[in-house]
Coordinates of C-alpha atoms in Angstrom, one line a residue:
M121 CA 5.1 -54.2 74.8
P122 CA 4.4 -51.6 77.5
D123 CA 7.4 -49.2 76.1
V124 CA 5.8 -49.7 72.3
K125 CA 2.1 -48.8 73.5
K126 CA 3.5 -45.7 75.0
R127 CA 5.5 -44.5 71.8
I128 CA 2.1 -45.1 69.6
E129 CA 0.3 -41.8 68.8
I130 CA -3.1 -41.6 67.5
D131 CA -3.6 -38.7 64.9
S132 CA -7.1 -37.3 64.9
G133 CA -6.8 -36.8 61.1
F134 CA -6.0 -40.3 60.4
A135 CA -8.5 -41.6 62.9
A136 CA -11.2 -39.3 61.4
M137 CA -10.8 -41.2 58.0
I138 CA -11.6 -44.5 59.5
P139 CA -15.3 -45.5 58.9
P140 CA -16.9 -46.4 62.3
L141 CA -17.8 -50.0 62.8
T142 CA -21.4 -50.9 63.7
H143 CA -21.9 -52.2 67.2
E144 CA -22.3 -55.8 65.7
E145 CA -19.1 -55.4 63.8
R146 CA -17.2 -54.1 66.7
Q147 CA -18.5 -56.9 68.9
Q148 CA -17.4 -59.5 66.2
L149 CA -14.1 -58.0 66.0
E150 CA -13.5 -58.0 69.8
N151 CA -14.8 -61.5 70.1
N152 CA -12.2 -62.6 67.3
I153 CA -9.6 -60.9 69.2
V154 CA -10.5 -62.5 72.3
D155 CA -10.9 -65.8 70.7
L156 CA -7.2 -65.6 69.3
G157 CA -5.7 -64.1 72.4
G158 CA -4.7 -61.0 70.5
A159 CA -4.9 -59.0 67.3
R160 CA -4.4 -61.6 64.2
D161 CA -3.1 -58.7 61.7
P162 CA -0.6 -56.3 62.7
L163 CA -1.3 -52.7 63.3
V164 CA 0.4 -50.3 60.8
V165 CA 2.3 -47.6 62.2
W166 CA 4.4 -44.6 60.7
A167 CA 7.8 -44.9 62.1
R168 CA 9.4 -41.3 62.8
T169 CA 12.2 -40.5 65.1
G170 CA 11.0 -41.7 68.4
T171 CA 7.1 -41.9 67.6
L172 CA 4.8 -44.3 66.1
T173 CA 1.9 -42.9 64.4
L174 CA -1.0 -45.4 64.1
L175 CA -2.4 -45.6 60.4
D176 CA -4.3 -48.8 60.5
G177 CA -5.7 -50.8 63.2
H178 CA -7.4 -48.1 65.4
N179 CA -10.3 -50.4 66.6
R180 CA -7.8 -53.4 67.1
Y181 CA -5.3 -51.2 69.2
E182 CA -8.1 -50.0 71.3
I183 CA -9.6 -53.3 72.1
C184 CA -6.0 -54.9 72.7
T185 CA -5.1 -52.2 74.9
R186 CA -8.3 -52.1 76.9
L187 CA -8.1 -56.0 77.3
G188 CA -4.5 -56.2 77.9
L189 CA -4.1 -58.4 74.7
P190 CA -1.1 -58.6 72.5
F191 CA -0.6 -57.1 69.1
Q192 CA 2.2 -56.8 66.4
L193 CA 3.4 -53.7 64.4
H194 CA 4.1 -53.3 60.9
E195 CA 6.2 -50.1 60.8
V196 CA 6.2 -48.2 57.4
Q197 CA 8.3 -45.2 56.4
L198 CA 6.4 -42.5 54.4
K199 CA 8.1 -40.1 51.8
I200 CA 6.7 -36.6 51.9
G201 CA 7.9 -34.6 49.0
R202 CA 11.7 -35.2 48.9
A203 CA 12.2 -35.9 52.4
H204 CA 12.0 -39.4 53.9
V205 CA 10.3 -39.1 56.9

């Protein structure tokens, strides 16, 4: 997993669209992740040549990365205009 973690990029535009969790919500999420030994739901990433841009799962990513817990990825391809990216 270390190689995958290095390829994940956080786009500030996408991150800004995510409503912040309250302290209680974040603590509950962290507790759940710890209890399960990792993230239950996969992180959604935009797969482009050589990069994975995180679209969904910013809080799970931060918690798992900080605590060294595993997570799965769901890669999506996005079409922009006529080009397939």
